[in-house]
Short mmCIF file of C-alpha atoms and ligand atoms in Angstrom, two decimals:
data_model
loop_
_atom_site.label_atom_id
_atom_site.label_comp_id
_atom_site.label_asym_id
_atom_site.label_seq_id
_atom_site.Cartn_x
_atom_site.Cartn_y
_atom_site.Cartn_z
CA UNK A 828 30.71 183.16 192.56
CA UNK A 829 27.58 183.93 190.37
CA UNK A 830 27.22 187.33 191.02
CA UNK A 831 26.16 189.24 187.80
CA UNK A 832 24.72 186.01 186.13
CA UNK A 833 21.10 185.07 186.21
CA UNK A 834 19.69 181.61 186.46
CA UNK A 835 16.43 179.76 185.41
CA UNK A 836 15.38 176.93 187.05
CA UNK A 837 12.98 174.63 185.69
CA UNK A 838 10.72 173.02 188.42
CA UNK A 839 12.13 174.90 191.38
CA UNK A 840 9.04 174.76 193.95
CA UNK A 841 10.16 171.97 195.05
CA UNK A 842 13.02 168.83 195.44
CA UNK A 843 16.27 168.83 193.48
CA UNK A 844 15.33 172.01 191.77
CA UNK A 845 14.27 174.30 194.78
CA UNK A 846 17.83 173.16 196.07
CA UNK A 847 20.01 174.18 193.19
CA UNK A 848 18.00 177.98 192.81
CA UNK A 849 18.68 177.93 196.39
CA UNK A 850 22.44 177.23 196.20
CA UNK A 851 22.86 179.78 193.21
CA UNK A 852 20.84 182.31 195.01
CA UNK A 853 23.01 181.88 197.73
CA UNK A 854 26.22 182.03 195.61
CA UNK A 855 24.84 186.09 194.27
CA UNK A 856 22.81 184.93 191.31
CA UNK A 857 19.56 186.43 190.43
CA UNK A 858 16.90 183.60 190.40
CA UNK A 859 13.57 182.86 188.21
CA UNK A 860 12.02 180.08 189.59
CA UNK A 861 9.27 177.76 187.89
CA UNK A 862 6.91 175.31 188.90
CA UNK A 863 3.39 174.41 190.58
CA UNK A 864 1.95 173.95 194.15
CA UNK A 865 3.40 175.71 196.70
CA UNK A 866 5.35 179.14 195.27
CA UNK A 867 5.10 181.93 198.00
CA UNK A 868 7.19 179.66 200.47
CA UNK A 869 10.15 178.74 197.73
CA UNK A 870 10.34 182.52 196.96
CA UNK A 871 10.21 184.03 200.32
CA UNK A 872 12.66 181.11 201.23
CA UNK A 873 15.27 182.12 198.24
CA UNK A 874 14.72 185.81 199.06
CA UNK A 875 16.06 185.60 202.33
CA UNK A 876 19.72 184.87 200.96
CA UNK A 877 19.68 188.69 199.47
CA UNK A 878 19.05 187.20 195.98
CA UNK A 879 16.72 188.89 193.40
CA UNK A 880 14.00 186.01 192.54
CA UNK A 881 10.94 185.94 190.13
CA UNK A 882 8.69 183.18 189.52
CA UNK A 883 7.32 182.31 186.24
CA UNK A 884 4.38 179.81 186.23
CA UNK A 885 5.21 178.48 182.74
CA UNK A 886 2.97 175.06 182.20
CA UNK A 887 6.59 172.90 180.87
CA UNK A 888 3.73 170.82 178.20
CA UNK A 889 3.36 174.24 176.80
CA UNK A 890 5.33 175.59 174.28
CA UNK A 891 4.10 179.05 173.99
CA UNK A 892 4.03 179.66 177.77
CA UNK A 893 7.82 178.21 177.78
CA UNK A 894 9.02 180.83 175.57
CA UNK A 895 7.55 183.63 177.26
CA UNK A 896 9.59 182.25 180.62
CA UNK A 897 12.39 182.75 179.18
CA UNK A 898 11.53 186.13 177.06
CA UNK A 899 10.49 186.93 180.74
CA UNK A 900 13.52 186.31 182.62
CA UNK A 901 15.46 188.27 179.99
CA UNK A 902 13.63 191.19 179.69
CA UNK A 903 12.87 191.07 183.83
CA UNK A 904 16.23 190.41 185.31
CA UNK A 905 18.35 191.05 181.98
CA UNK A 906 19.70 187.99 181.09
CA UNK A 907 19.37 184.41 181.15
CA UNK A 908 22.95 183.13 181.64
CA UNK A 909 21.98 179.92 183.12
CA UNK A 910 19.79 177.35 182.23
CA UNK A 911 18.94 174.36 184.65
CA UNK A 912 15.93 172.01 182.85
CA UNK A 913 14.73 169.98 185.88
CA UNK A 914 11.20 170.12 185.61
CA UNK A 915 9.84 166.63 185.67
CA UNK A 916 7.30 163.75 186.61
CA UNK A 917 7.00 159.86 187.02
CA UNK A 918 4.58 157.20 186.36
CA UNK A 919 5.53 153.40 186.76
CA UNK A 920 3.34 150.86 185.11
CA UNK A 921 3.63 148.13 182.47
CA UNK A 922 4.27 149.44 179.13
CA UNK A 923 0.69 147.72 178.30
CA UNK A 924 -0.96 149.63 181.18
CA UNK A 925 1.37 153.12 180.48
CA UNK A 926 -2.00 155.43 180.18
CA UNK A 927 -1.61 157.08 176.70
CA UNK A 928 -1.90 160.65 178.75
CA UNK A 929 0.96 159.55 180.61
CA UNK A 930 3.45 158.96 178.19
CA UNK A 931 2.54 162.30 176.89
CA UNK A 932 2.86 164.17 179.50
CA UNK A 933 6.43 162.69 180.51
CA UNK A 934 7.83 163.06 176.73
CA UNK A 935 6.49 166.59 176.92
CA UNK A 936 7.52 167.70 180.47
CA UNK A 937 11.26 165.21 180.93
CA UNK A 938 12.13 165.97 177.62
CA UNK A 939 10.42 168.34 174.78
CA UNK A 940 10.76 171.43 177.51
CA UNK A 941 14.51 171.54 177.17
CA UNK A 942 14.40 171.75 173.76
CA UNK A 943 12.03 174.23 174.22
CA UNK A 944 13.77 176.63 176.90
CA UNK A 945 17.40 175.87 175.29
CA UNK A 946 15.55 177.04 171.55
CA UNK A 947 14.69 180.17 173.13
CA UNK A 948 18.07 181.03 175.95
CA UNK A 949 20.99 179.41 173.26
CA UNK A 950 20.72 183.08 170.73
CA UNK A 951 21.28 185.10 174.19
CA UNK A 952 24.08 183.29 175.86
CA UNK A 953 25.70 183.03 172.18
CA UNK A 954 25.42 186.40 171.69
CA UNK A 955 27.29 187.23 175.50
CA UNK A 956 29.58 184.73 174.41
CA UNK A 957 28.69 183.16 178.12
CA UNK A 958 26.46 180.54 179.03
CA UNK A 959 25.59 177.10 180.87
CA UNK A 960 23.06 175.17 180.45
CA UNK A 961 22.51 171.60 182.85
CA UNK A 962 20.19 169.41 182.13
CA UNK A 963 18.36 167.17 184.60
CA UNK A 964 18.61 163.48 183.13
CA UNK A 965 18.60 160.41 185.40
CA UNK A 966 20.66 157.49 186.11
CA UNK A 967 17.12 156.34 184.03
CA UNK A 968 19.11 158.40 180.94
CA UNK A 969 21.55 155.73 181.03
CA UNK A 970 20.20 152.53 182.08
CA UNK A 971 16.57 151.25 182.19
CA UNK A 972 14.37 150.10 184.98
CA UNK A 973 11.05 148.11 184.20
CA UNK A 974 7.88 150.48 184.31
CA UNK A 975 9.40 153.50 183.80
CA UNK A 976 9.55 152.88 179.83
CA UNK A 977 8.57 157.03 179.35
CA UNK A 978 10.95 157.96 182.05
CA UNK A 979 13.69 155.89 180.31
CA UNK A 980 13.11 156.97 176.86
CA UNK A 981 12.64 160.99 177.96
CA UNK A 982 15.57 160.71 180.16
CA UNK A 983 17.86 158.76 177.73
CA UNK A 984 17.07 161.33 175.19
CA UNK A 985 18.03 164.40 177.21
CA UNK A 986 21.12 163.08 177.60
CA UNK A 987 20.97 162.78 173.27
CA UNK A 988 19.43 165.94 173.27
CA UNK A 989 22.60 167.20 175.34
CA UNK A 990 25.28 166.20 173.11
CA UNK A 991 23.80 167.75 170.49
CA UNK A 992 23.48 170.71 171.59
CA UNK A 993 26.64 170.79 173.46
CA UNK A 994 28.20 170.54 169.97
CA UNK A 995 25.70 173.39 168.15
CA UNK A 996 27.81 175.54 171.11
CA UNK A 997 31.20 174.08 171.63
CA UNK A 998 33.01 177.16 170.40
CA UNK A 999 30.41 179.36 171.68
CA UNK A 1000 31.43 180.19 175.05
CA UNK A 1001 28.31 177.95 175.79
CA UNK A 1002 28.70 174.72 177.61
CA UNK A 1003 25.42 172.24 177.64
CA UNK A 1004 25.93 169.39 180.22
CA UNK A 1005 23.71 166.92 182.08
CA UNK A 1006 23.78 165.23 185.88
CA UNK A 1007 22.20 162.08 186.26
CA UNK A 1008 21.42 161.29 190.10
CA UNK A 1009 19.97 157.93 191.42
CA UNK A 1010 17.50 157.89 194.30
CA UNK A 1011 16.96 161.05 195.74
CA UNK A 1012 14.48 161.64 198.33
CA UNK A 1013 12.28 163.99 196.99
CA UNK A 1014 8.41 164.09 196.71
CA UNK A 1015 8.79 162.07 193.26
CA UNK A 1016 10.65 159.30 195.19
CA UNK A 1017 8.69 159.57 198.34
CA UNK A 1018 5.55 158.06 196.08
CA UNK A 1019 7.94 155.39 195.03
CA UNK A 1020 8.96 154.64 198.84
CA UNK A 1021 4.81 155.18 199.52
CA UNK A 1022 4.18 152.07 197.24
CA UNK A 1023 6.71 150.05 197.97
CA UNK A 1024 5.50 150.45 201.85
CA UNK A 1025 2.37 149.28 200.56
CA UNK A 1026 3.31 146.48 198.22
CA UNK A 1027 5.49 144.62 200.75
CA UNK A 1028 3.49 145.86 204.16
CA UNK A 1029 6.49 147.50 205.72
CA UNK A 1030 7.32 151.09 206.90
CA UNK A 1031 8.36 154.25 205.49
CA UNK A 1032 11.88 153.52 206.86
CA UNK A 1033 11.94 149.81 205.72
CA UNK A 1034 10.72 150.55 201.84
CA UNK A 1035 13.38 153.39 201.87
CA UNK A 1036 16.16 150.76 202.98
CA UNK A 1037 14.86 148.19 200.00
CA UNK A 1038 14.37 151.06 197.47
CA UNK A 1039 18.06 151.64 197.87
CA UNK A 1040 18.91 147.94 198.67
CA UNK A 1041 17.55 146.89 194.79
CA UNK A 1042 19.48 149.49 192.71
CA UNK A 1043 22.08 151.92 195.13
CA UNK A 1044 25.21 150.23 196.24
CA UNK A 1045 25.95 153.24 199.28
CA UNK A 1046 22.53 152.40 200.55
CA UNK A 1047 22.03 156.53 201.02
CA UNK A 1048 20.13 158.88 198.76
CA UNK A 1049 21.83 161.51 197.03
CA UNK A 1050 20.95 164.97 198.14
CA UNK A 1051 19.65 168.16 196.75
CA UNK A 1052 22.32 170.05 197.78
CA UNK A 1053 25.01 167.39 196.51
CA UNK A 1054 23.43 168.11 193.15
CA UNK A 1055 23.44 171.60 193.47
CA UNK A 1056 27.06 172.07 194.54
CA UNK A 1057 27.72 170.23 191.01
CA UNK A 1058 25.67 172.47 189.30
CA UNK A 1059 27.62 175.13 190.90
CA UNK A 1060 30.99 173.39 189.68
CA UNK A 1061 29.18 173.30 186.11
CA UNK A 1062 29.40 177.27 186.47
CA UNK A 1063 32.53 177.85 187.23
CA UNK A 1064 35.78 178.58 184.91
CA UNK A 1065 37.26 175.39 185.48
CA UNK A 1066 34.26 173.70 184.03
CA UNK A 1067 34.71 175.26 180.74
CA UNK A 1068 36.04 172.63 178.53
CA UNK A 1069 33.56 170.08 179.60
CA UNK A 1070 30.65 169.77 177.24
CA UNK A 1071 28.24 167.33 176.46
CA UNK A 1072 28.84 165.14 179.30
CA UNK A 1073 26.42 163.09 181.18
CA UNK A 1074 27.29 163.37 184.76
CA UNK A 1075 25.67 160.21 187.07
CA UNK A 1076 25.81 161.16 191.14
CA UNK A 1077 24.20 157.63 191.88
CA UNK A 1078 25.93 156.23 194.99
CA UNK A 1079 27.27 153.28 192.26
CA UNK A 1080 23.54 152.35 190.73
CA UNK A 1081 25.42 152.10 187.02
CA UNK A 1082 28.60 150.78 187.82
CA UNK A 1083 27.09 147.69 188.29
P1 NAD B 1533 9.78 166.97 192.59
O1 NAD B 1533 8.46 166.33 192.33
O2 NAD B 1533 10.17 167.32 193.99
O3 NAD B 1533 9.91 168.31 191.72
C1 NAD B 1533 9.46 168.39 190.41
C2 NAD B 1533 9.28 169.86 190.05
O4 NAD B 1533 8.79 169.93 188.70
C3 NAD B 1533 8.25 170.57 190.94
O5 NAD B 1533 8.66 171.90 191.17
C4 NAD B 1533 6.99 170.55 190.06
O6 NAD B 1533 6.08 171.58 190.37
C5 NAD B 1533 7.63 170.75 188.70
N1 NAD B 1533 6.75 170.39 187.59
C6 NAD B 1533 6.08 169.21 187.40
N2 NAD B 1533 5.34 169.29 186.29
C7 NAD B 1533 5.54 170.54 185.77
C8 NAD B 1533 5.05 171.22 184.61
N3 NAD B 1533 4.17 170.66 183.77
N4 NAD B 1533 5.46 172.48 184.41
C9 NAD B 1533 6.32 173.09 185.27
N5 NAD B 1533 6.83 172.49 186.36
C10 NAD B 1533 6.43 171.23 186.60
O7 NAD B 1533 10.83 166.00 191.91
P2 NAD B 1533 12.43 165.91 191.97
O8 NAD B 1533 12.76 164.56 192.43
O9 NAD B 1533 13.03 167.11 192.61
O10 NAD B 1533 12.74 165.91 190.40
C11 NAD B 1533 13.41 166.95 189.73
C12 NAD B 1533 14.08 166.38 188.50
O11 NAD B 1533 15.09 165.45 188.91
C13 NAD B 1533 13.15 165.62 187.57
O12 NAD B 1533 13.48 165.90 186.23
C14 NAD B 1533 13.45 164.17 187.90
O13 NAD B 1533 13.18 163.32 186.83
C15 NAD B 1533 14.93 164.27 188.18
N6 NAD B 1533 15.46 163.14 188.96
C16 NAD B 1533 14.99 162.88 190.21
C17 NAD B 1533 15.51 161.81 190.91
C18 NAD B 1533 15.06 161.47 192.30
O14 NAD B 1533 15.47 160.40 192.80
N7 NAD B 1533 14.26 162.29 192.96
C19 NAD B 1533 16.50 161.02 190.34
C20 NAD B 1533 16.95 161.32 189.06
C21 NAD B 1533 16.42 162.40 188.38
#
């Protein structure tokens, strides 16, 4: 389905983003992935489905090293057709505890990078008259939780930040969407499930049951690969006319 296109995945070493490079590696994409900690697993991992990957170690609180990612992934694999901005990080606390250096980083990392990578990969997928670009957000882009006031506001304006750009392109050939899961368990979550074990003196299985009990009317997480097969949707032709949309997979968390 994505053979011919390149792909850039924010974040990819690991979680929700090392599952959608996976699936459009799989589906005959070329791959750049992104991210820190572990990399040689992800990319021998990915390069056993037959797809070309490269990894770029941009720092997603650094400009500079943002753009050359995606000068990179042009001028290495030719193109960069698709644009997935997942890259981010957590930190709960009261908003008069929220560490200053926090905050920061979050604004910088959950929502300044997109605007960053889509700055730099918009002129070339306007140009080929081709283009998608999803971005990350959070059932946290469209309802609030307390402690997570960075998360909230970064998340919430991705989603902005998506609808404006979706418009910039809406005759483009470029679509700009973003997904917004709920709980899924991924090393960002499993410090979540960590303190919650903690707080209330339970097990791993127990504080996963409550985490999803409080906010997640299925009572399952949402997968990696769930989100990646939307992604892949995103992609396709019949996708083409939606733009600017803010997509929640959240097992009912904002129907409530
Ligand atoms: P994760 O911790 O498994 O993965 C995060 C990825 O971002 C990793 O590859 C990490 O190396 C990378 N990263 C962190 N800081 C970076 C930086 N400065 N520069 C470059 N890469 C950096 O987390 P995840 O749960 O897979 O989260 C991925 C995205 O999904 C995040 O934007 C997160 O907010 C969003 N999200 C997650 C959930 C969930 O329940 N897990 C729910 C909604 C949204």
């Amino acid at each position: 389905m994505l053979k011919g296109k390149t792909a850039l995945v924010t974040g990819s070493t690991s979680g929700i983003g090392l599952g959608i490079a996976r699936s459009f590696g799989a589906q005959g994409a070329q791959v750049m992935i992104n991210g820190f900690g572990d990399v040689e697993g992800p990319l021998a991992e990915l390069r056993r489905t037959g797809a070309r990957v490269i990894y770029h170690g941009a720092d997603m609180t650094q400009p500079q090293q943002i753009a050359d990612m995606v000068r990179t992934c042009e001028t290495e694999l030719g193109s960069c057709d698709i644009l997935v901005n997942n890259a981010g990080i957590q930190h709960v606390a009261l908003l008069e505890d929220f560490p200053v250096e926090r905050w920061d980083a979050i604004i910088a990392i959950n929502l300044s990078s997109a605007f960053h990578t889509m700055r730099a990969a918009l002129p070339g997928m306007k140009a080929r008259r081709w283009g998608r670009v999803i971005n990350v957000s959070s059932v946290h882009g469209q309802v609030a939780s307390a402690q997570k006031s960075a998360y909230v506001a970064a998340k919430h304006g991705l989603v902005g930040l998506t609808k404006s750009a979706a418009l910039e392109c809406a005759t483009s050939g470029v679509t700009v969407n973003a997904i917004c899961p709920g709980w899924v368990l991924t090393p960002l979550v499993q410090k979540q499930v960590d303190a919650r074990a903690a707080a209330d003196g339970v097990d791993n299985a127990e504080a996963e049951r409550r985490l999803l009990l409080e906010k997640q009317p299925s009572l399952q997480f949402t997968t990696p690969e769930q989100l990646a097969d939307l992604c892949l949707f995103l992609c396709s032709d019949a996708a083409k006319n939606i733009m600017g949309q803010a997509w929640a997979v959240d097992g009912g968390w904002t129907a409530q």
